[in-house]
PDB file of C-alpha atoms in Angstrom:
ATOM      1  CA  MET N 145     -29.386 -24.488 -31.696  1.00 52.00           C
ATOM      2  CA  ASN N 146     -25.187 -25.059 -30.903  1.00 52.00           C
ATOM      3  CA  GLU N 147     -24.408 -23.982 -27.777  1.00 57.00           C
ATOM      4  CA  THR N 148     -20.430 -24.518 -28.107  1.00 53.00           C
ATOM      5  CA  PRO N 149     -19.119 -21.064 -28.889  1.00 56.00           C
ATOM      6  CA  ASP N 150     -17.218 -20.512 -32.019  1.00 56.00           C
ATOM      7  CA  ASN N 151     -13.633 -20.717 -30.535  1.00 56.00           C
ATOM      8  CA  GLU N 152     -14.000 -24.165 -28.570  1.00 56.00           C
ATOM      9  CA  PRO N 153     -13.597 -27.254 -30.352  1.00 54.00           C
ATOM     10  CA  THR N 154     -16.889 -29.323 -30.363  1.00 58.00           C
ATOM     11  CA  GLN N 155     -15.054 -32.767 -29.840  1.00 62.00           C
ATOM     12  CA  PRO N 156     -11.795 -33.732 -27.588  1.00 62.00           C
ATOM     13  CA  GLY N 157      -8.922 -33.386 -29.954  1.00 63.00           C
ATOM     14  CA  ASP N 158     -10.355 -31.013 -32.371  1.00 63.00           C
ATOM     15  CA  HIS N 159      -8.178 -27.892 -32.059  1.00 68.00           C
ATOM     16  CA  GLN N 160      -4.767 -27.551 -33.347  1.00 72.00           C
ATOM     17  CA  VAL N 161      -1.749 -26.276 -31.698  1.00 67.00           C
ATOM     18  CA  PRO N 162       0.084 -23.700 -33.543  1.00 74.00           C
ATOM     19  CA  ASP N 163       3.731 -25.060 -34.344  1.00 81.00           C
ATOM     20  CA  PHE N 164       6.408 -23.526 -31.699  1.00 83.00           C
ATOM     21  CA  ASP N 165      10.258 -23.497 -33.089  1.00 86.00           C
ATOM     22  CA  PHE N 166      11.998 -24.508 -30.070  1.00 85.00           C
ATOM     23  CA  ALA N 167      15.240 -24.345 -31.461  1.00 86.00           C
ATOM     24  CA  ALA N 168      14.676 -20.834 -32.810  1.00 88.00           C
ATOM     25  CA  PHE N 169      13.373 -19.796 -29.308  1.00 87.00           C
ATOM     26  CA  MET N 170      16.529 -21.175 -27.616  1.00 88.00           C
ATOM     27  CA  SER N 171      18.843 -19.514 -30.401  1.00 90.00           C
ATOM     28  CA  GLY N 172      17.063 -16.292 -29.646  1.00 90.00           C
ATOM     29  CA  PHE N 173      17.502 -16.571 -26.006  1.00 89.00           C
ATOM     30  CA  ARG N 174      21.109 -17.695 -26.338  1.00 91.00           C
ATOM     31  CA  ASN N 175      21.704 -14.384 -28.175  1.00 92.00           C
ATOM     32  CA  GLN N 176      19.506 -12.373 -25.564  1.00 91.00           C
ATOM     33  CA  MET N 177      21.725 -13.942 -22.775  1.00 89.00           C
ATOM     34  CA  ALA N 178      25.055 -13.197 -24.542  1.00 90.00           C
ATOM     35  CA  GLN N 179      23.939  -9.487 -24.941  1.00 90.00           C
ATOM     36  CA  LEU N 180      23.578  -9.473 -21.574  1.00 87.00           C
ATOM     37  CA  ASP N 181      26.791 -10.976 -20.492  1.00 85.00           C
ATOM     38  CA  GLU N 182      28.317  -8.726 -23.063  1.00 87.00           C
ATOM     39  CA  HIS N 183      26.358  -5.397 -21.152  1.00 83.00           C
ATOM     40  CA  ALA N 184      27.650  -6.683 -17.567  1.00 80.00           C
ATOM     41  CA  ARG N 185      30.945  -7.546 -18.211  1.00 82.00           C
ATOM     42  CA  PRO N 186      32.538  -4.013 -17.301  1.00 78.00           C
ATOM     43  CA  VAL N 187      30.563  -4.014 -14.262  1.00 71.00           C
ATOM     44  CA  ARG N 188      31.851  -7.497 -13.521  1.00 72.00           C
ATOM     45  CA  ARG N 189      35.092  -6.333 -13.755  1.00 74.00           C
ATOM     46  CA  LEU N 190      34.833  -3.566 -11.565  1.00 71.00           C
ATOM     47  CA  ILE N 191      33.152  -5.870  -9.097  1.00 68.00           C
ATOM     48  CA  GLU N 192      35.961  -8.259  -9.175  1.00 70.00           C
ATOM     49  CA  ALA N 193      38.307  -5.668  -9.051  1.00 70.00           C
ATOM     50  CA  THR N 194      37.220  -4.122  -6.063  1.00 75.00           C
ATOM     51  CA  SER N 195      36.206  -7.666  -4.148  1.00 84.00           C
ATOM     52  CA  ILE N 196      37.634 -10.192  -2.079  1.00 88.00           C
ATOM     53  CA  ARG N 197      36.963 -14.140  -2.085  1.00 93.00           C
ATOM     54  CA  VAL N 198      36.804 -16.083   1.298  1.00 95.00           C
ATOM     55  CA  GLU N 199      36.519 -20.304   1.399  1.00 96.00           C
ATOM     56  CA  SER N 200      35.290 -21.559   3.970  1.00 96.00           C
ATOM     57  CA  GLU N 201      37.452 -23.725   6.429  1.00 94.00           C
ATOM     58  CA  GLY N 202      36.134 -26.843   5.493  1.00 93.00           C
ATOM     59  CA  SER N 203      36.212 -26.096   1.746  1.00 93.00           C
ATOM     60  CA  GLU N 204      32.284 -26.153   1.430  1.00 95.00           C
ATOM     61  CA  VAL N 205      32.089 -22.886  -0.020  1.00 96.00           C
ATOM     62  CA  ALA N 206      33.744 -19.749  -1.167  1.00 96.00           C
ATOM     63  CA  LEU N 207      31.632 -16.139  -0.932  1.00 96.00           C
ATOM     64  CA  THR N 208      32.827 -13.193  -2.998  1.00 93.00           C
ATOM     65  CA  VAL N 209      32.077  -9.687  -1.064  1.00 93.00           C
ATOM     66  CA  THR N 210      32.629  -6.442  -2.031  1.00 87.00           C
ATOM     67  CA  VAL N 211      34.834  -4.110   0.185  1.00 84.00           C
ATOM     68  CA  GLY N 212      31.875  -2.800   1.706  1.00 84.00           C
ATOM     69  CA  GLY N 213      31.085  -6.260   2.741  1.00 88.00           C
ATOM     70  CA  ASP N 214      28.335  -6.619   0.313  1.00 90.00           C
ATOM     71  CA  LEU N 215      27.934 -10.369  -0.641  1.00 93.00           C
ATOM     72  CA  VAL N 216      28.192 -10.714  -4.836  1.00 90.00           C
ATOM     73  CA  GLY N 217      28.776 -14.245  -5.267  1.00 91.00           C
ATOM     74  CA  ILE N 218      28.541 -17.726  -3.927  1.00 94.00           C
ATOM     75  CA  GLU N 219      30.341 -20.940  -5.116  1.00 95.00           C
ATOM     76  CA  PHE N 220      29.654 -24.464  -3.783  1.00 95.00           C
ATOM     77  CA  LEU N 221      32.444 -26.759  -3.620  1.00 94.00           C
ATOM     78  CA  SER N 222      32.480 -30.197  -3.738  1.00 92.00           C
ATOM     79  CA  ALA N 223      32.937 -30.620  -0.232  1.00 91.00           C
ATOM     80  CA  ALA N 224      29.657 -29.382   0.199  1.00 92.00           C
ATOM     81  CA  GLU N 225      27.895 -32.568  -1.437  1.00 92.00           C
ATOM     82  CA  ASP N 226      28.655 -34.484   1.739  1.00 89.00           C
ATOM     83  CA  LEU N 227      27.212 -31.399   4.340  1.00 91.00           C
ATOM     84  CA  ALA N 228      23.704 -31.989   5.668  1.00 93.00           C
ATOM     85  CA  PRO N 229      21.537 -28.451   4.766  1.00 93.00           C
ATOM     86  CA  VAL N 230      22.144 -27.208   8.585  1.00 95.00           C
ATOM     87  CA  ASP N 231      25.758 -27.712   8.172  1.00 94.00           C
ATOM     88  CA  LEU N 232      25.874 -26.324   4.741  1.00 94.00           C
ATOM     89  CA  ALA N 233      23.902 -23.128   6.379  1.00 94.00           C
ATOM     90  CA  GLU N 234      26.323 -22.614   9.239  1.00 95.00           C
ATOM     91  CA  ALA N 235      29.381 -22.938   7.205  1.00 95.00           C
ATOM     92  CA  ILE N 236      27.877 -20.169   4.485  1.00 95.00           C
ATOM     93  CA  MET N 237      27.054 -17.813   7.416  1.00 96.00           C
ATOM     94  CA  THR N 238      30.279 -18.447   9.027  1.00 97.00           C
ATOM     95  CA  THR N 239      32.364 -17.757   5.624  1.00 96.00           C
ATOM     96  CA  TYR N 240      30.131 -14.611   5.281  1.00 96.00           C
ATOM     97  CA  GLU N 241      31.289 -12.946   8.459  1.00 96.00           C
ATOM     98  CA  ARG N 242      34.819 -14.013   7.897  1.00 96.00           C
ATOM     99  CA  ALA N 243      34.559 -12.426   4.731  1.00 94.00           C
ATOM    100  CA  LYS N 244      33.167  -8.882   6.015  1.00 93.00           C
ATOM    101  CA  GLN N 245      35.759  -8.830   8.155  1.00 93.00           C
ATOM    102  CA  THR N 246      38.530  -9.538   5.683  1.00 91.00           C
ATOM    103  CA  ALA N 247      36.902  -6.859   3.335  1.00 89.00           C
ATOM    104  CA  ARG N 248      36.966  -4.157   6.284  1.00 86.00           C
ATOM    105  CA  GLU N 249      40.822  -5.246   6.705  1.00 88.00           C
ATOM    106  CA  ARG N 250      41.767  -4.949   3.441  1.00 84.00           C
ATOM    107  CA  SER N 251      39.431  -2.367   1.725  1.00 78.00           C
ATOM    108  CA  PRO N 252      42.180   0.032   1.893  1.00 79.00           C
ATOM    109  CA  GLU N 253      44.520  -2.131   0.079  1.00 78.00           C
ATOM    110  CA  VAL N 254      41.790  -3.617  -2.758  1.00 73.00           C
ATOM    111  CA  LEU N 255      40.297   0.293  -3.369  1.00 74.00           C
ATOM    112  CA  GLY N 256      44.364   1.308  -3.278  1.00 79.00           C
ATOM    113  CA  ARG N 257      45.078  -1.354  -6.379  1.00 75.00           C
ATOM    114  CA  PHE N 258      41.627  -0.457  -8.101  1.00 74.00           C
ATOM    115  CA  LEU N 259      42.492   3.882  -7.720  1.00 79.00           C
ATOM    116  CA  ASP N 260      45.951   3.072  -9.036  1.00 80.00           C
ATOM    117  CA  HIS N 261      44.785   0.896 -11.827  1.00 77.00           C
ATOM    118  CA  GLN N 262      42.681   3.519 -12.538  1.00 80.00           C
ATOM    119  CA  ALA N 263      44.748   6.255 -12.997  1.00 84.00           C
ATOM    120  CA  ARG N 264      47.211   4.736 -15.229  1.00 85.00           C
ATOM    121  CA  THR N 265      44.560   3.852 -17.822  1.00 85.00           C
ATOM    122  CA  MET N 266      43.685   7.431 -17.384  1.00 87.00           C
ATOM    123  CA  ALA N 267      47.270   8.689 -17.865  1.00 88.00           C
ATOM    124  CA  GLN N 268      47.538   6.294 -21.115  1.00 90.00           C
ATOM    125  CA  ALA N 269      44.268   7.560 -22.455  1.00 88.00           C
ATOM    126  CA  GLU N 270      45.781  10.989 -22.012  1.00 91.00           C
ATOM    127  CA  ASP N 271      49.092  10.077 -23.598  1.00 90.00           C
ATOM    128  CA  LEU N 272      46.953   8.576 -26.699  1.00 90.00           C
ATOM    129  CA  LEU N 273      45.099  11.571 -26.863  1.00 90.00           C
ATOM    130  CA  ARG N 274      48.261  13.928 -26.799  1.00 91.00           C
ATOM    131  CA  GLN N 275      50.018  11.548 -29.283  1.00 91.00           C
ATOM    132  CA  ALA N 276      46.520  11.771 -31.720  1.00 89.00           C
ATOM    133  CA  GLN N 277      46.235  15.639 -31.546  1.00 90.00           C
ATOM    134  CA  ALA N 278      50.608  15.557 -32.176  1.00 89.00           C
ATOM    135  CA  ARG N 279      49.783  13.479 -35.669  1.00 89.00           C
ATOM    136  CA  ARG N 280      46.790  15.317 -36.519  1.00 88.00           C
ATOM    137  CA  ALA N 281      48.819  18.946 -36.063  1.00 87.00           C
ATOM    138  CA  GLY N 282      51.898  17.559 -37.922  1.00 83.00           C
ATOM    139  CA  SER N 283      49.765  16.350 -41.019  1.00 76.00           C
ATOM    140  CA  ASP N 284      48.048  19.756 -41.482  1.00 67.00           C
ATOM    141  CA  GLY N 285      51.571  21.662 -41.333  1.00 61.00           C
ATOM    142  CA  GLU N 286      51.170  22.975 -37.989  1.00 56.00           C
ATOM    143  CA  THR N 287      53.971  22.840 -35.584  1.00 56.00           C
ATOM    144  CA  PRO N 288      52.879  20.180 -32.801  1.00 52.00           C
ATOM    145  CA  PRO N 289      52.237  21.344 -29.310  1.00 55.00           C
ATOM    146  CA  GLU N 290      54.972  20.565 -26.678  1.00 57.00           C
ATOM    147  CA  SER N 291      54.045  18.191 -24.091  1.00 51.00           C
TER     148      SER N 291
END
């Protein structure tokens, strides 16, 4: 009687590994990442429009915070390569405190610019809608509404 289960190899090297198409896997992965990037683009623009970037005094790191002081980005600059980990950590924390303070000070300015941009965008959209309605009314033989 054979004590080896049916799904186990009887000799080392008797098993077969299914072929794996790594190139196809990576292609699919890249496509998924591109789609995620595309979906994230509007949110990224919003964060960029309402955020503040502050560089450390020694140019080791640059931190990006929202106007509320939330950390949304960290960039390690070339000067970071020469720092010991404890010194880099100190540069990050010091810069983060400065970034939060800068965000508090500049939040009215940043939010004002963002809201102005949003208002201009809405006004342009309303103008385009009125123009489209006027063209449609004109092509139907109706008198276009006055603006």
